[in-house]
PDB file of C-alpha atoms and ligand atoms in Angstrom:
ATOM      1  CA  UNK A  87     -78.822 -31.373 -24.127  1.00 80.00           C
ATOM      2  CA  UNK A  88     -76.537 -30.365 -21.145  1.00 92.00           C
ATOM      3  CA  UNK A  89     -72.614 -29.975 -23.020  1.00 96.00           C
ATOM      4  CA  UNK A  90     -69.481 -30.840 -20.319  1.00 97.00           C
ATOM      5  CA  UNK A  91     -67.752 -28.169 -19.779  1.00 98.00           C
ATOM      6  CA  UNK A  92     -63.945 -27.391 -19.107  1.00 98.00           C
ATOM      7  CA  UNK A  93     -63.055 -24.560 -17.266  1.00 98.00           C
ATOM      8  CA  UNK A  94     -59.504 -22.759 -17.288  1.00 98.00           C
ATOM      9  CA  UNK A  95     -58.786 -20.539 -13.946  1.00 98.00           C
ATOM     10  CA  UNK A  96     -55.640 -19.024 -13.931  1.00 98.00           C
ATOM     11  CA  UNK A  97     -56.247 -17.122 -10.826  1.00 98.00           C
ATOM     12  CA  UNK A  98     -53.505 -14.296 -10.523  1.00 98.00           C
ATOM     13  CA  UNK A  99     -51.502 -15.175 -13.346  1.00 98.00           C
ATOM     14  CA  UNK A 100     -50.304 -13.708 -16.702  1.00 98.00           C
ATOM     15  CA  UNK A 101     -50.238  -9.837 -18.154  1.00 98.00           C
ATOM     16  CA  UNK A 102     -52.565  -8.596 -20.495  1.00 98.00           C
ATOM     17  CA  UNK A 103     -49.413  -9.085 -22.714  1.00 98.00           C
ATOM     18  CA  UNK A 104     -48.995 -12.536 -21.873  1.00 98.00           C
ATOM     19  CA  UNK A 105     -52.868 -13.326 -22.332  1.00 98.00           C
ATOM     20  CA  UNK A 106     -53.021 -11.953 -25.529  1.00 98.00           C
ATOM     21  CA  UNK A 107     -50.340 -14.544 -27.031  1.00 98.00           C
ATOM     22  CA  UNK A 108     -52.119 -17.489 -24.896  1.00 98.00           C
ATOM     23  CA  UNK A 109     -54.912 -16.482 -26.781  1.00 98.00           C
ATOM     24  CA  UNK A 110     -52.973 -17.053 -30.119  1.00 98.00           C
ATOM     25  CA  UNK A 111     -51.549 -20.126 -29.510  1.00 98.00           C
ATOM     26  CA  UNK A 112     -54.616 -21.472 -28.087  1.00 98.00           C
ATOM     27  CA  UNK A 113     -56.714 -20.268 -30.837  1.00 97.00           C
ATOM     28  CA  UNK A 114     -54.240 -21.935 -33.187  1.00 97.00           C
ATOM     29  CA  UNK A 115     -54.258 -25.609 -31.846  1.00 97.00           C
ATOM     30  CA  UNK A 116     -57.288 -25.912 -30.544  1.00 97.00           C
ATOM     31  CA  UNK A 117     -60.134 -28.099 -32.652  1.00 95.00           C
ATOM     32  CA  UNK A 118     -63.735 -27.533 -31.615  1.00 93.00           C
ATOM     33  CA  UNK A 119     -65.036 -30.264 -29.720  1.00 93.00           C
ATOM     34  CA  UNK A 120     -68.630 -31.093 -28.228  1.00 93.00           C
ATOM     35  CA  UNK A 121     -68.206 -29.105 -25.259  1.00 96.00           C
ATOM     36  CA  UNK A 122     -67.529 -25.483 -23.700  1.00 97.00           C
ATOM     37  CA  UNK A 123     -64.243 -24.296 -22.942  1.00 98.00           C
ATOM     38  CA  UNK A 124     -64.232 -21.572 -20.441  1.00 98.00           C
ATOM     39  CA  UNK A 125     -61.020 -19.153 -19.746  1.00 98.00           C
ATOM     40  CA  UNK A 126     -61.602 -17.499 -16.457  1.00 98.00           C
ATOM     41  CA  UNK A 127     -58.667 -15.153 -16.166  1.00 98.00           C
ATOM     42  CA  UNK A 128     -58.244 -11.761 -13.927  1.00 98.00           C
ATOM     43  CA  UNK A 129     -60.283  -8.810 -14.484  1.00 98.00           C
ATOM     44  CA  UNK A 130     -57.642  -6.754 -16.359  1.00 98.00           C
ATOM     45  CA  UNK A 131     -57.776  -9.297 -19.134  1.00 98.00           C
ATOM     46  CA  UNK A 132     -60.885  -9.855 -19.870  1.00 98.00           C
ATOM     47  CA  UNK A 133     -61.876  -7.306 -22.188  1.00 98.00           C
ATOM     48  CA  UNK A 134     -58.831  -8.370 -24.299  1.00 98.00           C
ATOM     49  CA  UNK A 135     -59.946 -12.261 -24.101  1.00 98.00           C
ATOM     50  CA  UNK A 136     -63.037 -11.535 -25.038  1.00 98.00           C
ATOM     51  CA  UNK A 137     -62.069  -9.925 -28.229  1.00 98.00           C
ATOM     52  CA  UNK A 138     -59.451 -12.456 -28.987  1.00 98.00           C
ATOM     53  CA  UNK A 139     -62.242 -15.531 -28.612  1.00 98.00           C
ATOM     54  CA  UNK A 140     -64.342 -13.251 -30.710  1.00 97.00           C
ATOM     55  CA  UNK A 141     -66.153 -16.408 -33.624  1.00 95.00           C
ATOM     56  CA  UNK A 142     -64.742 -19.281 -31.771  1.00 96.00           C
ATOM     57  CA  UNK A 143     -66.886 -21.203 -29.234  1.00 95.00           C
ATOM     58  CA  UNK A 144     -64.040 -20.712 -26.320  1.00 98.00           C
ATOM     59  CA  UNK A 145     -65.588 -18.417 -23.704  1.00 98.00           C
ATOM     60  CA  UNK A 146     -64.620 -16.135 -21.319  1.00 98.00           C
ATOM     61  CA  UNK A 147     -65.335 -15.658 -17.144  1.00 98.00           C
ATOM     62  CA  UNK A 148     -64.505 -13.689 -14.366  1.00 98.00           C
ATOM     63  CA  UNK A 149     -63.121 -15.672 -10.844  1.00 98.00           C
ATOM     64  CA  UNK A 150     -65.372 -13.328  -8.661  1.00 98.00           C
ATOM     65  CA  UNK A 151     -67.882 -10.573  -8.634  1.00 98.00           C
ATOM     66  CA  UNK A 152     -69.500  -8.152  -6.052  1.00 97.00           C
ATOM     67  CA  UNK A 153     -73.128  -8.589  -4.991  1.00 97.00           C
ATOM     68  CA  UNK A 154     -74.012  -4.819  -5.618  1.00 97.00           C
ATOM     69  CA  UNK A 155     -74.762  -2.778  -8.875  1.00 96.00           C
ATOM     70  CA  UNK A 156     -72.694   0.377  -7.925  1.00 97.00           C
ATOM     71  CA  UNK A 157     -71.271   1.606  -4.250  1.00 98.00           C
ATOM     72  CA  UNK A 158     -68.273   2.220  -1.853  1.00 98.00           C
ATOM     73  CA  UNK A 159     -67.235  -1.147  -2.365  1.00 97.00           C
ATOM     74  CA  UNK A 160     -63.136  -0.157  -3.048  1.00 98.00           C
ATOM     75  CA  UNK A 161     -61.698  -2.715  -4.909  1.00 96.00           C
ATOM     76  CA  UNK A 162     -64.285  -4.365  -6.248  1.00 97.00           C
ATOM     77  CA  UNK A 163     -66.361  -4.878  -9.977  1.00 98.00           C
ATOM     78  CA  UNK A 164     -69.665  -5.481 -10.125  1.00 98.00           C
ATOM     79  CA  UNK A 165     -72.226  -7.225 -12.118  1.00 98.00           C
ATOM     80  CA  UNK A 166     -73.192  -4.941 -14.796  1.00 98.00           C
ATOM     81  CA  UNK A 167     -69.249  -4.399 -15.593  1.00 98.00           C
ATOM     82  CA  UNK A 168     -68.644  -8.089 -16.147  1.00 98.00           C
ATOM     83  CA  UNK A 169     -71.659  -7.619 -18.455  1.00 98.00           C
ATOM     84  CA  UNK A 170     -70.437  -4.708 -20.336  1.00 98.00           C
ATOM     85  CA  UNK A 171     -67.182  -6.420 -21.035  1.00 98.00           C
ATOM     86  CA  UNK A 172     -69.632  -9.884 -22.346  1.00 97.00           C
ATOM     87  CA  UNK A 173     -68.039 -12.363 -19.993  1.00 98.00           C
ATOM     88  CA  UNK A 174     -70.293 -15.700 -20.166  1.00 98.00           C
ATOM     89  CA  UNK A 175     -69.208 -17.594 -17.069  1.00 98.00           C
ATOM     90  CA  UNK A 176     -68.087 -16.323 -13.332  1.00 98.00           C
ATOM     91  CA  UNK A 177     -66.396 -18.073 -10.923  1.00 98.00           C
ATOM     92  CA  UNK A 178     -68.591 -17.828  -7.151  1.00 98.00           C
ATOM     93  CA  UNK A 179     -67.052 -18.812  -3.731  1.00 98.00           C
ATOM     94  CA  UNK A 180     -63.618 -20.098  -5.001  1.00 98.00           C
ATOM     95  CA  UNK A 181     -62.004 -21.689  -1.373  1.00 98.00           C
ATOM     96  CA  UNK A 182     -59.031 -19.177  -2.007  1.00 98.00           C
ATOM     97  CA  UNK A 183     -61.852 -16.007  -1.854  1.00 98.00           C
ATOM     98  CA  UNK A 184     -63.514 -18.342   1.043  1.00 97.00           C
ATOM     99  CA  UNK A 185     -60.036 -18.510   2.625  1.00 96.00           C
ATOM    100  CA  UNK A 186     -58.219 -15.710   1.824  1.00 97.00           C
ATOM    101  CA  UNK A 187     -60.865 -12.492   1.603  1.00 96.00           C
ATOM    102  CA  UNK A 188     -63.160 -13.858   3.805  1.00 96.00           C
ATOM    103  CA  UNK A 189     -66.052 -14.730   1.466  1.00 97.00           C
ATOM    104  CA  UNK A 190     -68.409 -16.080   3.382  1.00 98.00           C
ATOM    105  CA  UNK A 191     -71.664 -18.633   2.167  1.00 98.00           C
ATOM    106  CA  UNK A 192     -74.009 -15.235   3.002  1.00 98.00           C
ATOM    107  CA  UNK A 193     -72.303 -13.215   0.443  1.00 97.00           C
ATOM    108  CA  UNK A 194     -72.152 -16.133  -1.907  1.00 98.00           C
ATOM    109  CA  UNK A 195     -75.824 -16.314  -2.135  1.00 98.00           C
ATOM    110  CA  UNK A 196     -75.726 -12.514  -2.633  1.00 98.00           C
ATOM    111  CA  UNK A 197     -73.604 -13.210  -5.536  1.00 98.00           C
ATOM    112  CA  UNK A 198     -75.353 -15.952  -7.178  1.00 98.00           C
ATOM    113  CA  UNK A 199     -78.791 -13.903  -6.839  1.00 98.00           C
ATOM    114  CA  UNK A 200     -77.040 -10.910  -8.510  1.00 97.00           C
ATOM    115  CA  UNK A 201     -75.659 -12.732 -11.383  1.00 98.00           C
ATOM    116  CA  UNK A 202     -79.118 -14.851 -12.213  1.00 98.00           C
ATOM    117  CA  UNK A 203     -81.318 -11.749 -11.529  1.00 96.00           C
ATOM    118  CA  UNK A 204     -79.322  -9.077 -13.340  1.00 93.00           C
ATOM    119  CA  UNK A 205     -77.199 -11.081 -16.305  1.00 93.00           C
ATOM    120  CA  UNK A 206     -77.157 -14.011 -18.080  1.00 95.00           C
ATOM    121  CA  UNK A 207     -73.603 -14.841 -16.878  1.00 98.00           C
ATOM    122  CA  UNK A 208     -73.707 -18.768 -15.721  1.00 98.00           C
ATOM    123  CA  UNK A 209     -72.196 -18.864 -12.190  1.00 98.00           C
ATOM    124  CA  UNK A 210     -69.581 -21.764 -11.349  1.00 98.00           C
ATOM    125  CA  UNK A 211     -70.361 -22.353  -7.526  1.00 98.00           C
ATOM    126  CA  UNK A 212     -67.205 -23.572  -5.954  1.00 98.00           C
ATOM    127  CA  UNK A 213     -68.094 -26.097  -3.330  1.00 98.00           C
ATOM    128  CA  UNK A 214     -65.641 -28.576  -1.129  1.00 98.00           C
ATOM    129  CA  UNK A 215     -64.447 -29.560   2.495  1.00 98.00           C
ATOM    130  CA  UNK A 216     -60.902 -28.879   3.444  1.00 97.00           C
ATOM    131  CA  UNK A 217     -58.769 -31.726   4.737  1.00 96.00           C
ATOM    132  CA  UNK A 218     -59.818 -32.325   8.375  1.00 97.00           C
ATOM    133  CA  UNK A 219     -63.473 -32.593   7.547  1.00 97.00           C
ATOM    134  CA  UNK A 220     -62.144 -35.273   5.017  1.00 96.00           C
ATOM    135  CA  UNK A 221     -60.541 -36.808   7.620  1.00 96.00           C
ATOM    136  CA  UNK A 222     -63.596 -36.344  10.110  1.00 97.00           C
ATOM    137  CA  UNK A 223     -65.601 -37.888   7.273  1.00 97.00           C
ATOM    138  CA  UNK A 224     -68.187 -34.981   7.559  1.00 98.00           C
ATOM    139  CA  UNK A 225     -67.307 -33.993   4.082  1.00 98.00           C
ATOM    140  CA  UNK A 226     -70.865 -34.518   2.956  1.00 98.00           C
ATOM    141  CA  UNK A 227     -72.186 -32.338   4.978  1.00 98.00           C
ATOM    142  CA  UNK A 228     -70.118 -29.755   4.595  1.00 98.00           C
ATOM    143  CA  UNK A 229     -71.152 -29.860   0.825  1.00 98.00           C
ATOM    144  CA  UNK A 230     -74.794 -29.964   2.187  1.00 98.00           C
ATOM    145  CA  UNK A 231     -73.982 -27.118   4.554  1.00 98.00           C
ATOM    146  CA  UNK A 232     -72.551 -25.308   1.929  1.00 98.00           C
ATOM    147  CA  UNK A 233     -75.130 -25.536  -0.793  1.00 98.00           C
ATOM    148  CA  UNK A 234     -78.245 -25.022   1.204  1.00 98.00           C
ATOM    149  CA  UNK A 235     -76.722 -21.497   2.291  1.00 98.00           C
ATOM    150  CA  UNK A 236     -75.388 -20.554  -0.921  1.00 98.00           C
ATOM    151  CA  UNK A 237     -78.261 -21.450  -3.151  1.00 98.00           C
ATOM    152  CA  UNK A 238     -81.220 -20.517  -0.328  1.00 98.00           C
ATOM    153  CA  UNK A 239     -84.180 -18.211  -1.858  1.00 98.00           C
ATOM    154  CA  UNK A 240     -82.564 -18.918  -5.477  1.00 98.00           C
ATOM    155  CA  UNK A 241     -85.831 -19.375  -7.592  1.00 97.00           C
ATOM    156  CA  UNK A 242     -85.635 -23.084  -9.179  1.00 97.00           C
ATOM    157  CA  UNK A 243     -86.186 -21.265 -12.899  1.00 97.00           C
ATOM    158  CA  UNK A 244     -81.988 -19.788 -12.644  1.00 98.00           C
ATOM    159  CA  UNK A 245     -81.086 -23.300 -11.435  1.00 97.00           C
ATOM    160  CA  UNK A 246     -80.686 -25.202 -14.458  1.00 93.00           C
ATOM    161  CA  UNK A 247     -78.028 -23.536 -15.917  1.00 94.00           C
ATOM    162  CA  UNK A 248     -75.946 -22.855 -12.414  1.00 98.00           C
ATOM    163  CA  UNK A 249     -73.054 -25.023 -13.149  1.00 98.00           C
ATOM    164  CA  UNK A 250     -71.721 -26.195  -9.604  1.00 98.00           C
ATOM    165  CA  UNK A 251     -67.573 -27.315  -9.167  1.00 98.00           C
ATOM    166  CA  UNK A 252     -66.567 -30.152  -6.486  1.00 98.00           C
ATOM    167  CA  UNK A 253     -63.435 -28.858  -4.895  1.00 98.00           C
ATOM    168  CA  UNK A 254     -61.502 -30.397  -2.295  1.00 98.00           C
ATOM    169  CA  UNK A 255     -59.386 -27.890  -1.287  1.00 97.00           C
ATOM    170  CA  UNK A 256     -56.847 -30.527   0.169  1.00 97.00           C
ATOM    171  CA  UNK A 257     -56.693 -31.069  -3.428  1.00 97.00           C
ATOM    172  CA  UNK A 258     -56.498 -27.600  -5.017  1.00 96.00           C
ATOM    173  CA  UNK A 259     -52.861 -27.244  -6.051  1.00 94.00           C
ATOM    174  CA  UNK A 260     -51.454 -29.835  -4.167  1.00 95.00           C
ATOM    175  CA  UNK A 261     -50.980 -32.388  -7.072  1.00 93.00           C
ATOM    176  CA  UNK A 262     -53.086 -34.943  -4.886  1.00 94.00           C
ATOM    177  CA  UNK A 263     -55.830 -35.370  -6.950  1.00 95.00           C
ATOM    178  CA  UNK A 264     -59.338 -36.724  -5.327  1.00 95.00           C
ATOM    179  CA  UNK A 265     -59.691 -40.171  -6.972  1.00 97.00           C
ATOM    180  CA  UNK A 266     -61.768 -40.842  -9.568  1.00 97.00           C
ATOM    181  CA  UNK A 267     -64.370 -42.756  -7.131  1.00 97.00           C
ATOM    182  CA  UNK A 268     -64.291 -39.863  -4.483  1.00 97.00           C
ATOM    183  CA  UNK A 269     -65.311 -37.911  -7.433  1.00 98.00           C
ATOM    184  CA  UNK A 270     -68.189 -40.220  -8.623  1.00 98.00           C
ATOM    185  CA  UNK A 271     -69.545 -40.266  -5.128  1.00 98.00           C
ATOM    186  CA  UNK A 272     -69.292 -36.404  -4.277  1.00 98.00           C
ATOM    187  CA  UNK A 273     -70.813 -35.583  -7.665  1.00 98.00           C
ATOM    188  CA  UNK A 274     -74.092 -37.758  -7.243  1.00 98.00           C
ATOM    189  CA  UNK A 275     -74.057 -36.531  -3.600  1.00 98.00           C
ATOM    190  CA  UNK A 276     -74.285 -32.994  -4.925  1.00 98.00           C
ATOM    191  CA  UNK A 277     -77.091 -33.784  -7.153  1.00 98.00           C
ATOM    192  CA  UNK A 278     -78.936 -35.567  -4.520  1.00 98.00           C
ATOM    193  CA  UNK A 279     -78.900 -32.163  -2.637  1.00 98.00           C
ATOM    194  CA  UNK A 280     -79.717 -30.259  -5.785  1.00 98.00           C
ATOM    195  CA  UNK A 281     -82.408 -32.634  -5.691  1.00 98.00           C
ATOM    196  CA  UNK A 282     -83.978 -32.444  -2.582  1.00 98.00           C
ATOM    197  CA  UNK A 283     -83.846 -28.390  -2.782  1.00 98.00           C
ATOM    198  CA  UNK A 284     -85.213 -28.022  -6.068  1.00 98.00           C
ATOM    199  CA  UNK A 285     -86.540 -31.535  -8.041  1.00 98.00           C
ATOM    200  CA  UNK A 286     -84.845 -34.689 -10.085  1.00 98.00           C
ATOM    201  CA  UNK A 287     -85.531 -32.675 -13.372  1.00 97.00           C
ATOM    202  CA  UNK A 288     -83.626 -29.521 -12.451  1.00 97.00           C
ATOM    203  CA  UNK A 289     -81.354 -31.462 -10.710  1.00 98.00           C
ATOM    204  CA  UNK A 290     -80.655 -33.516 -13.752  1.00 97.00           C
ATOM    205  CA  UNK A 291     -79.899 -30.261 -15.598  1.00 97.00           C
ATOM    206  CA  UNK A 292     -77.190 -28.528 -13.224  1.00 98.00           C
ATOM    207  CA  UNK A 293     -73.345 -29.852 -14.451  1.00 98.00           C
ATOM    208  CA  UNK A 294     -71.237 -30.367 -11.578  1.00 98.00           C
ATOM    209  CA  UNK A 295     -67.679 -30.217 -12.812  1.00 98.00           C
ATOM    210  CA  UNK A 296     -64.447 -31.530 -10.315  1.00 98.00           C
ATOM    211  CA  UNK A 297     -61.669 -29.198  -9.909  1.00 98.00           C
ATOM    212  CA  UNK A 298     -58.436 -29.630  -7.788  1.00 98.00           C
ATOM    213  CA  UNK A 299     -54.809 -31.012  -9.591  1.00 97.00           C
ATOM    214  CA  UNK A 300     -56.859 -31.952 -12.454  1.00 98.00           C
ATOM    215  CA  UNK A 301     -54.012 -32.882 -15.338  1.00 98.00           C
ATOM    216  CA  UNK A 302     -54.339 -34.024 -18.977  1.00 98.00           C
ATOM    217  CA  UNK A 303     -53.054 -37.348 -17.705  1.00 97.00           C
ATOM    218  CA  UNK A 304     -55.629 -37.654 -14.914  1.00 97.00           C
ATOM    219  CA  UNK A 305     -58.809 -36.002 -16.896  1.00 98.00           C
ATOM    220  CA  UNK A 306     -59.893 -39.174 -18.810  1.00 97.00           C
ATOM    221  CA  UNK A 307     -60.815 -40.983 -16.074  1.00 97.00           C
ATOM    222  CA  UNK A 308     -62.325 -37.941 -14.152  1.00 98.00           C
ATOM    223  CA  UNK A 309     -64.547 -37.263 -16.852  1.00 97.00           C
ATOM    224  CA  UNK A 310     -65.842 -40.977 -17.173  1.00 96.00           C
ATOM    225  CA  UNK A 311     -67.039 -41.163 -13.611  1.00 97.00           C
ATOM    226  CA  UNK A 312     -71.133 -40.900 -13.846  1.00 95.00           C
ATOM    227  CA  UNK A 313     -72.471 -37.502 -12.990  1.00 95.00           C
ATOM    228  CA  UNK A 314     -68.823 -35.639 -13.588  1.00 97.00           C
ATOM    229  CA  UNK A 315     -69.833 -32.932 -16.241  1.00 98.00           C
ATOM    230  CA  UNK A 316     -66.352 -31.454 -16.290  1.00 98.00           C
ATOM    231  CA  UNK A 317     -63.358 -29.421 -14.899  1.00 98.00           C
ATOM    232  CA  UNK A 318     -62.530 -26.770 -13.386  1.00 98.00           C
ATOM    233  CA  UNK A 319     -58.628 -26.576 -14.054  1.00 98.00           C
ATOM    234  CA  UNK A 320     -56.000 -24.403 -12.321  1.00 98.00           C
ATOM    235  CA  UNK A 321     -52.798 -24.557 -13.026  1.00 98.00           C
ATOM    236  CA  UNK A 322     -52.551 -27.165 -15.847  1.00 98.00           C
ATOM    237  CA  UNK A 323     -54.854 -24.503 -17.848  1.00 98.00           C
ATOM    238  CA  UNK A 324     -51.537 -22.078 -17.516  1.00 98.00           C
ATOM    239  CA  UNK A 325     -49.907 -22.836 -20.852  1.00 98.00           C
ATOM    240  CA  UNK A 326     -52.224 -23.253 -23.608  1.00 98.00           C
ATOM    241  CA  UNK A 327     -50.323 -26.323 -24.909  1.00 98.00           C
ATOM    242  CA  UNK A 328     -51.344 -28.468 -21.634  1.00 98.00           C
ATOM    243  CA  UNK A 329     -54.719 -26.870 -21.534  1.00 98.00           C
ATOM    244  CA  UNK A 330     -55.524 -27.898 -25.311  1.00 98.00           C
ATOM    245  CA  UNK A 331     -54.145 -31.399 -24.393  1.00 98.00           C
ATOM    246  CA  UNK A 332     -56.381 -31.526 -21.404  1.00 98.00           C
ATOM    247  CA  UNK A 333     -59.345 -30.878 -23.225  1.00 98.00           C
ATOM    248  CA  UNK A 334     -58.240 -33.340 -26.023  1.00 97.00           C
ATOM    249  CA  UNK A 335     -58.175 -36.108 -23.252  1.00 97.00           C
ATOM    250  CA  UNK A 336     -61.001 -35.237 -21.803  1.00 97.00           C
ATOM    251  CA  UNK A 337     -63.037 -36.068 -24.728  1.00 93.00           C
ATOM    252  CA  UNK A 338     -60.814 -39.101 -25.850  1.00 77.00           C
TER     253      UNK A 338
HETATM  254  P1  PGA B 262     -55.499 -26.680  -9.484  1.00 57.63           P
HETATM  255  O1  PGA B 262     -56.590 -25.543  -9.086  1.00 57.63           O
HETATM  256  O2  PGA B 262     -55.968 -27.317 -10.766  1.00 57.63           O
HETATM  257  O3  PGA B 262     -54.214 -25.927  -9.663  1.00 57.63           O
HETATM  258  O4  PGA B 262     -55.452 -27.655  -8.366  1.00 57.63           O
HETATM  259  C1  PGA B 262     -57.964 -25.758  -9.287  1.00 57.63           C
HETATM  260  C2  PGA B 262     -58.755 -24.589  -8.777  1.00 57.63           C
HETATM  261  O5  PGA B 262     -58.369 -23.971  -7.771  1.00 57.63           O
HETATM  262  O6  PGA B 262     -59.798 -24.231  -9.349  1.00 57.63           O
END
């Protein structure tokens, strides 16, 4: 049975200092519920999350990853670090990476192959148009676009446990939330694609969470659109009061 899942990415915030007492005070409220709960915080931190989350269900991911083992790649971590440090999820092709660093669908798929062929870290594939192929109405095949290239020469047998996140970016910290029906219909879209590339059974087993201004006032509704397996939650998943409130709502 395929468990929702909500994911925390806080991006570039908090100290190791700072993550360490999140850790506390989340530990402290939150109740375990039926489903994951994923922290994806910055590199620097993970080692300490990990430890702190040590014989609780509350997991821990990266927000990005290098496609090689080793190399002259300044800057970057690979694979078999993340794995050292036991991170369960990572965070692939994030629009901000797309955007900002230049990430493009090619090294995506170098990614995704590096994590399923050399870990058992679950990627979280960010998808999502930005707003003027909204407005052009060509955001489905964007998404298409976008998947095809990302996921091509990915053997069907790492598929099932990809987990893949909807984000608009015209709705990635903007507080304009995609409604609950743009959702629905993006979600089913995705898993017509999955579909088509790879069958209705694997299809069926890929969760496709929606991520962008996602709020513990907004979540309930998200999460009872059909096909919406979860979140992927930026900045409400900053203090650990509004995260564990989130994740309460979300399985109201
Ligand atoms: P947001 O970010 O919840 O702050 O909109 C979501 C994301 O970028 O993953």
């Amino acid at each position: 049975m395929k468990k929702n899942i909500i994911a925390a990415n806080w991006k570039m915030h908090k100290s190791i200092k700072e993550a360490v007492e999140y850790a506390k005070e989340f530990k402290a409220i939150y109740e375990e519920k039926d489903l994951e709960v994923v922290i994806c915080s910055p590199y620097l931190q993970l080692d300490t999350l990990v430890k702190a989350f040590e014989g609780t269900n509350i997991k821990v991911g990266a927000q990005s990853v290098h496609f090689a083992k080793e190399g002259a790649y300044t800057g970057e971590i690979s694979v078999p670090m993340l794995k050292e440090v036991g991170v369960s999820y990572c965070i692939v092709g994030h629009s901000e990476r797309r955007k900002y660093f230049g990430l493009t669908d090619y090294d995506i798929n170098l990614n995704l192959k590096s994590l399923f062929e050399d870990s058992s870290i679950t990627p979280i594939l960010c998808v999502g148009e930005n707003l003027l192929e909204r407005e052009d109405e060509i955001q489905e095949k964007i998404i298409a676009n976008q998947l095809e290239s990302d996921l091509d020469g990915i053997d069907e047998k790492y598929i099932e446990r990809l987990v893949i996140a909807y984000e608009p970016v015209w709705a990635i910290g903007t507080g304009r939330s995609a409604t609950p029906e743009e959702i629905e219909i993006m979600c089913q879209y995705i898993r017509e694609v999955i579909a088509n590339l790879y069958g209705d059974e694997v299809s069926d087993k890929v969760r496709i969470q929606y991520g962008g201004s996602v709020k513990p006032d907004n979540i309930y509704s998200i999460m009872g659109m059909n096909g919406v397996d979860g979140a992927l939650v930026g900045g409400a998943s900053l203090e650990a009061k509004t995260f564990n409130e989130l994740i309460s709502n979300a399985v109201k």
